[in-house]
C-alpha cells in the first residue's frame, strides 16, 4: 500500500470530503462557456448578447436531420443532432399513451414549437400501434413551408398558428416540449394557448429555479450542434403551476432529460382538464 492509499484508508470520510471541497475551491474547474448563465433584468438586455434563431442554416440543418430520420438512417433527432440508436423519453411517451388510452386509441396532438416533428418521429414506433394519430406541429413561419413540402403526410402536419392547428387537428392534448422558456412573455403565451379547451397538457424539458423565482438567462449552444445563443427563462415552479390551477389537475411531475448549468432542474408536468 502506498502512502496516498494509506492516508485515504485511515482518514475519516468526512475529513476527506472537506479536503476535496477545499481543493476544488483552490483549483476550480474551467468555466464551461456553453449552457445557461447570467441573471438578466430584462429581455432586451439578454437579447443584446444573443444571435437568435434567425440564421437560416439552423432550420436547414434541422430539416436535413428530420429527413434522415424519416428515411430510417437514424432513430430520431434532437436539436438538429442525429441519434442513431433507440432513445425514448419514457415519461413523455407514457403521457401520450395515457391520452390515447382515454380516447379509444386515438391521439391528436398540437405540438407547439415542435421543430420538424422531433417528438413525433422519436415515438412513431409506439404511435403506429394506435388506431388514429394526428400530430400538428406549430412552428415559425419560415419553417412551416419546409415541413409541409418535405415531411407532411396524413398523420404529421405543420401550421403557422395555434388557430390553424386547432381547426385542422382538433387536438386533445397540447405538447410544450422545451419551448415556453424561449418566449419574451411566457405567461402571456400560456394564457393564449390555454384559452383552447385541451383535455390534456404536457409540459416537458422546462427549467425551474432552485430559488423558486423566475430567472432570465442566456443559453449558448455548443458549436458541435450549431452556433446559436438565446434568452432563456427558468421559472418559479409555484408561479408556473398556478397558470393551470382551476381548469387543470396535475396528474404527475417527472424529471426531464436536460441538465441545468445553474441552480435549477428540468421537469415535465402532465395535466388533465377538470371535469365540469
Short mmCIF file of C-alpha atoms in Angstrom, two decimals:
data_model
loop_
_atom_site.label_atom_id
_atom_site.label_comp_id
_atom_site.label_asym_id
_atom_site.label_seq_id
_atom_site.Cartn_x
_atom_site.Cartn_y
_atom_site.Cartn_z
CA UNK A 1 0.00 0.00 0.00
CA UNK A 2 1.48 3.35 -0.99
CA UNK A 3 1.40 6.44 1.20
CA UNK A 4 -1.61 8.06 -0.52
CA UNK A 5 -3.66 4.87 -0.21
CA UNK A 6 -2.67 4.55 3.46
CA UNK A 7 -3.80 8.13 4.21
CA UNK A 8 -7.13 7.55 2.45
CA UNK A 9 -7.67 4.34 4.37
CA UNK A 10 -7.14 5.86 7.84
CA UNK A 11 -8.72 9.29 7.27
CA UNK A 12 -12.42 9.62 8.23
CA UNK A 13 -14.68 10.17 5.17
CA UNK A 14 -15.94 13.50 6.50
CA UNK A 15 -12.37 14.87 6.51
CA UNK A 16 -11.68 13.56 3.02
CA UNK A 17 -14.82 15.31 1.80
CA UNK A 18 -13.71 18.59 3.39
CA UNK A 19 -10.25 18.32 1.80
CA UNK A 20 -11.72 17.65 -1.64
CA UNK A 21 -14.06 20.63 -1.28
CA UNK A 22 -11.18 22.94 -0.30
CA UNK A 23 -9.04 21.66 -3.15
CA UNK A 24 -11.87 22.38 -5.59
CA UNK A 25 -12.06 25.94 -4.28
CA UNK A 26 -8.30 26.40 -4.66
CA UNK A 27 -8.26 24.88 -8.13
CA UNK A 28 -11.73 25.49 -9.57
CA UNK A 29 -12.55 23.78 -12.89
CA UNK A 30 -12.51 25.88 -16.03
CA UNK A 31 -15.87 27.54 -16.60
CA UNK A 32 -17.99 25.87 -19.27
CA UNK A 33 -18.80 28.61 -21.81
CA UNK A 34 -21.87 26.71 -23.04
CA UNK A 35 -25.21 26.05 -21.43
CA UNK A 36 -27.09 28.64 -19.36
CA UNK A 37 -25.65 31.56 -17.45
CA UNK A 38 -26.46 35.05 -16.20
CA UNK A 39 -29.34 36.66 -14.35
CA UNK A 40 -30.67 39.48 -16.50
CA UNK A 41 -33.04 42.26 -15.60
CA UNK A 42 -34.78 42.48 -18.99
CA UNK A 43 -35.29 40.57 -22.21
CA UNK A 44 -33.63 43.38 -24.16
CA UNK A 45 -30.51 43.10 -22.03
CA UNK A 46 -30.25 39.34 -22.59
CA UNK A 47 -31.23 39.56 -26.26
CA UNK A 48 -28.41 42.00 -26.98
CA UNK A 49 -25.94 39.22 -26.14
CA UNK A 50 -27.54 36.61 -28.41
CA UNK A 51 -27.65 35.60 -32.06
CA UNK A 52 -31.23 34.31 -32.01
CA UNK A 53 -32.98 31.89 -34.36
CA UNK A 54 -32.70 33.97 -37.49
CA UNK A 55 -29.83 32.06 -39.10
CA UNK A 56 -31.29 30.05 -41.99
CA UNK A 57 -28.72 27.27 -41.61
CA UNK A 58 -30.30 26.19 -38.28
CA UNK A 59 -33.62 25.39 -39.96
CA UNK A 60 -31.86 23.75 -42.91
CA UNK A 61 -29.78 21.57 -40.61
CA UNK A 62 -32.88 20.60 -38.63
CA UNK A 63 -34.76 19.66 -41.81
CA UNK A 64 -31.84 17.58 -43.08
CA UNK A 65 -31.75 15.70 -39.77
CA UNK A 66 -35.52 15.10 -39.83
CA UNK A 67 -35.33 13.77 -43.39
CA UNK A 68 -32.55 11.38 -42.38
CA UNK A 69 -34.79 10.09 -39.58
CA UNK A 70 -37.76 9.74 -41.94
CA UNK A 71 -35.58 7.69 -44.33
CA UNK A 72 -34.58 5.39 -41.48
CA UNK A 73 -30.94 6.48 -41.36
CA UNK A 74 -31.22 7.41 -37.66
CA UNK A 75 -33.63 6.65 -34.85
CA UNK A 76 -34.50 10.28 -34.13
CA UNK A 77 -33.04 13.76 -33.95
CA UNK A 78 -32.88 16.28 -31.16
CA UNK A 79 -31.81 19.90 -31.67
CA UNK A 80 -30.59 19.00 -35.20
CA UNK A 81 -28.34 16.19 -33.88
CA UNK A 82 -28.94 12.66 -35.15
CA UNK A 83 -29.43 9.88 -32.59
CA UNK A 84 -28.62 6.52 -34.13
CA UNK A 85 -29.88 4.04 -31.53
CA UNK A 86 -33.31 3.97 -29.84
CA UNK A 87 -33.62 6.54 -27.10
CA UNK A 88 -37.06 7.14 -25.64
CA UNK A 89 -38.28 9.75 -23.21
CA UNK A 90 -40.44 7.29 -21.31
CA UNK A 91 -42.39 9.78 -19.16
CA UNK A 92 -43.45 11.75 -22.24
CA UNK A 93 -44.39 8.58 -24.08
CA UNK A 94 -46.40 7.36 -21.08
CA UNK A 95 -48.36 10.62 -21.02
CA UNK A 96 -49.11 10.39 -24.74
CA UNK A 97 -50.25 6.78 -24.47
CA UNK A 98 -52.43 7.67 -21.47
CA UNK A 99 -54.19 10.28 -23.61
CA UNK A 100 -54.71 7.72 -26.37
CA UNK A 101 -55.98 5.11 -23.90
CA UNK A 102 -58.55 7.58 -22.58
CA UNK A 103 -59.76 8.13 -26.16
CA UNK A 104 -60.09 4.61 -27.51
CA UNK A 105 -56.67 4.53 -29.19
CA UNK A 106 -56.96 7.95 -30.82
CA UNK A 107 -54.25 10.60 -30.37
CA UNK A 108 -54.49 14.16 -31.67
CA UNK A 109 -51.62 16.45 -30.65
CA UNK A 110 -50.82 20.15 -31.00
CA UNK A 111 -47.03 20.17 -30.72
CA UNK A 112 -46.29 23.85 -30.19
CA UNK A 113 -42.69 24.63 -31.12
CA UNK A 114 -42.14 21.03 -32.23
CA UNK A 115 -39.45 21.80 -34.84
CA UNK A 116 -39.71 19.29 -37.70
CA UNK A 117 -41.64 16.72 -35.69
CA UNK A 118 -38.82 15.63 -33.36
CA UNK A 119 -41.14 14.14 -30.73
CA UNK A 120 -43.38 12.57 -33.35
CA UNK A 121 -40.54 10.70 -35.03
CA UNK A 122 -38.97 9.71 -31.72
CA UNK A 123 -42.21 7.98 -30.66
CA UNK A 124 -43.52 6.77 -34.01
CA UNK A 125 -42.80 3.08 -33.25
CA UNK A 126 -45.41 3.24 -30.50
CA UNK A 127 -47.70 5.68 -32.32
CA UNK A 128 -48.09 3.14 -35.11
CA UNK A 129 -49.93 0.85 -32.68
CA UNK A 130 -52.73 3.38 -32.23
CA UNK A 131 -55.93 3.46 -34.21
CA UNK A 132 -55.59 7.08 -35.33
CA UNK A 133 -52.85 9.70 -34.95
CA UNK A 134 -52.94 13.35 -35.98
CA UNK A 135 -49.85 15.34 -35.00
CA UNK A 136 -49.92 19.07 -35.70
CA UNK A 137 -46.66 20.99 -35.28
CA UNK A 138 -46.92 24.76 -34.79
CA UNK A 139 -43.69 26.47 -35.80
CA UNK A 140 -42.06 29.63 -37.07
CA UNK A 141 -43.32 30.91 -40.40
CA UNK A 142 -40.13 30.14 -42.34
CA UNK A 143 -40.10 26.53 -41.10
CA UNK A 144 -43.72 25.63 -41.84
CA UNK A 145 -43.42 25.52 -45.68
CA UNK A 146 -40.27 23.41 -45.35
CA UNK A 147 -42.10 20.90 -43.17
CA UNK A 148 -45.18 20.88 -45.38
CA UNK A 149 -43.12 20.25 -48.51
CA UNK A 150 -40.76 17.57 -47.23
CA UNK A 151 -42.31 15.88 -44.19
CA UNK A 152 -46.08 16.33 -44.07
CA UNK A 153 -48.30 13.30 -44.54
CA UNK A 154 -51.69 12.03 -43.38
CA UNK A 155 -50.53 11.95 -39.73
CA UNK A 156 -47.96 14.77 -39.44
CA UNK A 157 -48.86 18.36 -40.34
CA UNK A 158 -47.27 21.80 -39.97
CA UNK A 159 -49.08 25.03 -39.10
CA UNK A 160 -48.09 28.66 -38.61
CA UNK A 161 -50.55 29.42 -35.79
CA UNK A 162 -52.33 27.59 -32.98
CA UNK A 163 -55.65 28.55 -34.57
CA UNK A 164 -54.72 26.75 -37.80
CA UNK A 165 -53.60 23.65 -35.93
CA UNK A 166 -56.72 23.65 -33.75
CA UNK A 167 -59.01 23.83 -36.77
CA UNK A 168 -57.18 21.12 -38.71
CA UNK A 169 -56.29 18.65 -35.95
CA UNK A 170 -58.87 19.22 -33.18
CA UNK A 171 -56.22 18.15 -30.66
CA UNK A 172 -56.98 16.52 -27.33
CA UNK A 173 -53.52 17.34 -25.97
CA UNK A 174 -51.16 20.30 -26.07
CA UNK A 175 -47.45 19.41 -26.02
CA UNK A 176 -44.99 22.08 -24.87
CA UNK A 177 -41.58 20.45 -25.03
CA UNK A 178 -38.75 22.87 -24.24
CA UNK A 179 -40.42 25.83 -25.94
CA UNK A 180 -42.02 28.14 -23.36
CA UNK A 181 -38.67 29.40 -21.93
CA UNK A 182 -37.72 30.97 -25.28
CA UNK A 183 -40.58 33.47 -25.33
CA UNK A 184 -40.17 37.02 -24.07
CA UNK A 185 -43.56 36.89 -22.34
CA UNK A 186 -44.04 33.21 -21.47
CA UNK A 187 -47.05 33.68 -19.21
CA UNK A 188 -48.89 35.56 -21.96
CA UNK A 189 -48.13 32.62 -24.26
CA UNK A 190 -49.54 30.14 -21.74
CA UNK A 191 -52.72 32.20 -21.34
CA UNK A 192 -53.15 32.30 -25.11
CA UNK A 193 -52.70 28.55 -25.54
CA UNK A 194 -54.76 27.52 -22.52
CA UNK A 195 -57.68 29.51 -23.91
CA UNK A 196 -58.20 26.48 -26.15
CA UNK A 197 -60.07 23.70 -24.30
CA UNK A 198 -57.44 20.97 -24.42
CA UNK A 199 -58.32 17.84 -22.48
CA UNK A 200 -54.66 17.37 -21.54
CA UNK A 201 -51.45 19.42 -21.44
CA UNK A 202 -47.92 18.00 -21.37
CA UNK A 203 -45.08 20.34 -20.39
CA UNK A 204 -41.64 18.80 -20.92
CA UNK A 205 -37.98 19.90 -20.82
CA UNK A 206 -38.74 23.08 -18.89
CA UNK A 207 -36.37 24.56 -16.30
CA UNK A 208 -37.31 25.64 -12.78
CA UNK A 209 -35.04 27.55 -10.42
CA UNK A 210 -33.91 26.25 -7.06
CA UNK A 211 -34.89 29.63 -5.54
CA UNK A 212 -38.42 29.27 -6.93
CA UNK A 213 -38.27 32.54 -8.83
CA UNK A 214 -38.23 33.47 -12.50
CA UNK A 215 -34.68 33.94 -13.73
CA UNK A 216 -33.72 35.18 -17.19
CA UNK A 217 -30.51 33.63 -18.54
CA UNK A 218 -28.66 33.31 -21.84
CA UNK A 219 -28.26 29.89 -23.40
CA UNK A 220 -25.18 29.30 -25.55
CA UNK A 221 -25.35 26.24 -27.79
CA UNK A 222 -22.17 24.15 -28.18
CA UNK A 223 -20.74 24.66 -31.69
CA UNK A 224 -20.76 20.93 -32.46
CA UNK A 225 -24.57 21.25 -32.53
CA UNK A 226 -24.76 24.69 -34.19
CA UNK A 227 -23.71 28.21 -33.36
CA UNK A 228 -26.51 29.96 -31.53
CA UNK A 229 -27.45 31.77 -28.35
CA UNK A 230 -30.82 32.80 -26.95
CA UNK A 231 -32.53 34.40 -23.97
CA UNK A 232 -33.94 31.62 -21.83
CA UNK A 233 -36.28 31.66 -18.82
CA UNK A 234 -36.00 29.45 -15.78
CA UNK A 235 -39.31 29.63 -13.95
CA UNK A 236 -40.70 29.71 -10.47
CA UNK A 237 -42.37 26.32 -10.20
CA UNK A 238 -45.12 27.78 -8.00
CA UNK A 239 -45.92 30.60 -10.41
CA UNK A 240 -45.81 28.28 -13.42
CA UNK A 241 -48.13 25.73 -11.83
CA UNK A 242 -50.55 28.49 -10.87
CA UNK A 243 -51.21 29.03 -14.59
CA UNK A 244 -53.01 25.66 -14.64
CA UNK A 245 -54.81 25.95 -11.31
CA UNK A 246 -58.58 25.76 -11.52
CA UNK A 247 -59.04 24.38 -15.03
CA UNK A 248 -56.50 21.56 -14.79
CA UNK A 249 -55.44 18.87 -12.34
CA UNK A 250 -51.77 17.88 -12.24
CA UNK A 251 -51.53 14.16 -12.97
CA UNK A 252 -47.78 13.80 -12.44
CA UNK A 253 -44.43 15.56 -12.36
CA UNK A 254 -41.22 13.99 -13.70
CA UNK A 255 -37.54 14.69 -14.27
CA UNK A 256 -36.76 15.80 -17.82
CA UNK A 257 -33.67 14.86 -19.79
CA UNK A 258 -31.89 18.25 -19.79
CA UNK A 259 -29.39 19.22 -17.09
CA UNK A 260 -29.06 22.82 -15.92
CA UNK A 261 -25.80 24.73 -15.59
CA UNK A 262 -27.27 26.99 -12.90
CA UNK A 263 -29.00 26.01 -9.61
CA UNK A 264 -32.14 24.64 -11.25
CA UNK A 265 -33.72 21.46 -12.61
CA UNK A 266 -35.62 20.48 -15.72
CA UNK A 267 -39.04 18.93 -15.17
CA UNK A 268 -42.06 17.66 -17.01
CA UNK A 269 -45.65 18.28 -15.90
CA UNK A 270 -48.78 16.42 -17.04
CA UNK A 271 -52.22 17.99 -16.66
CA UNK A 272 -55.77 16.80 -17.25
CA UNK A 273 -58.73 19.15 -17.55
CA UNK A 274 -61.01 19.02 -14.54
CA UNK A 275 -64.49 17.71 -15.21
CA UNK A 276 -67.13 20.39 -15.27
#
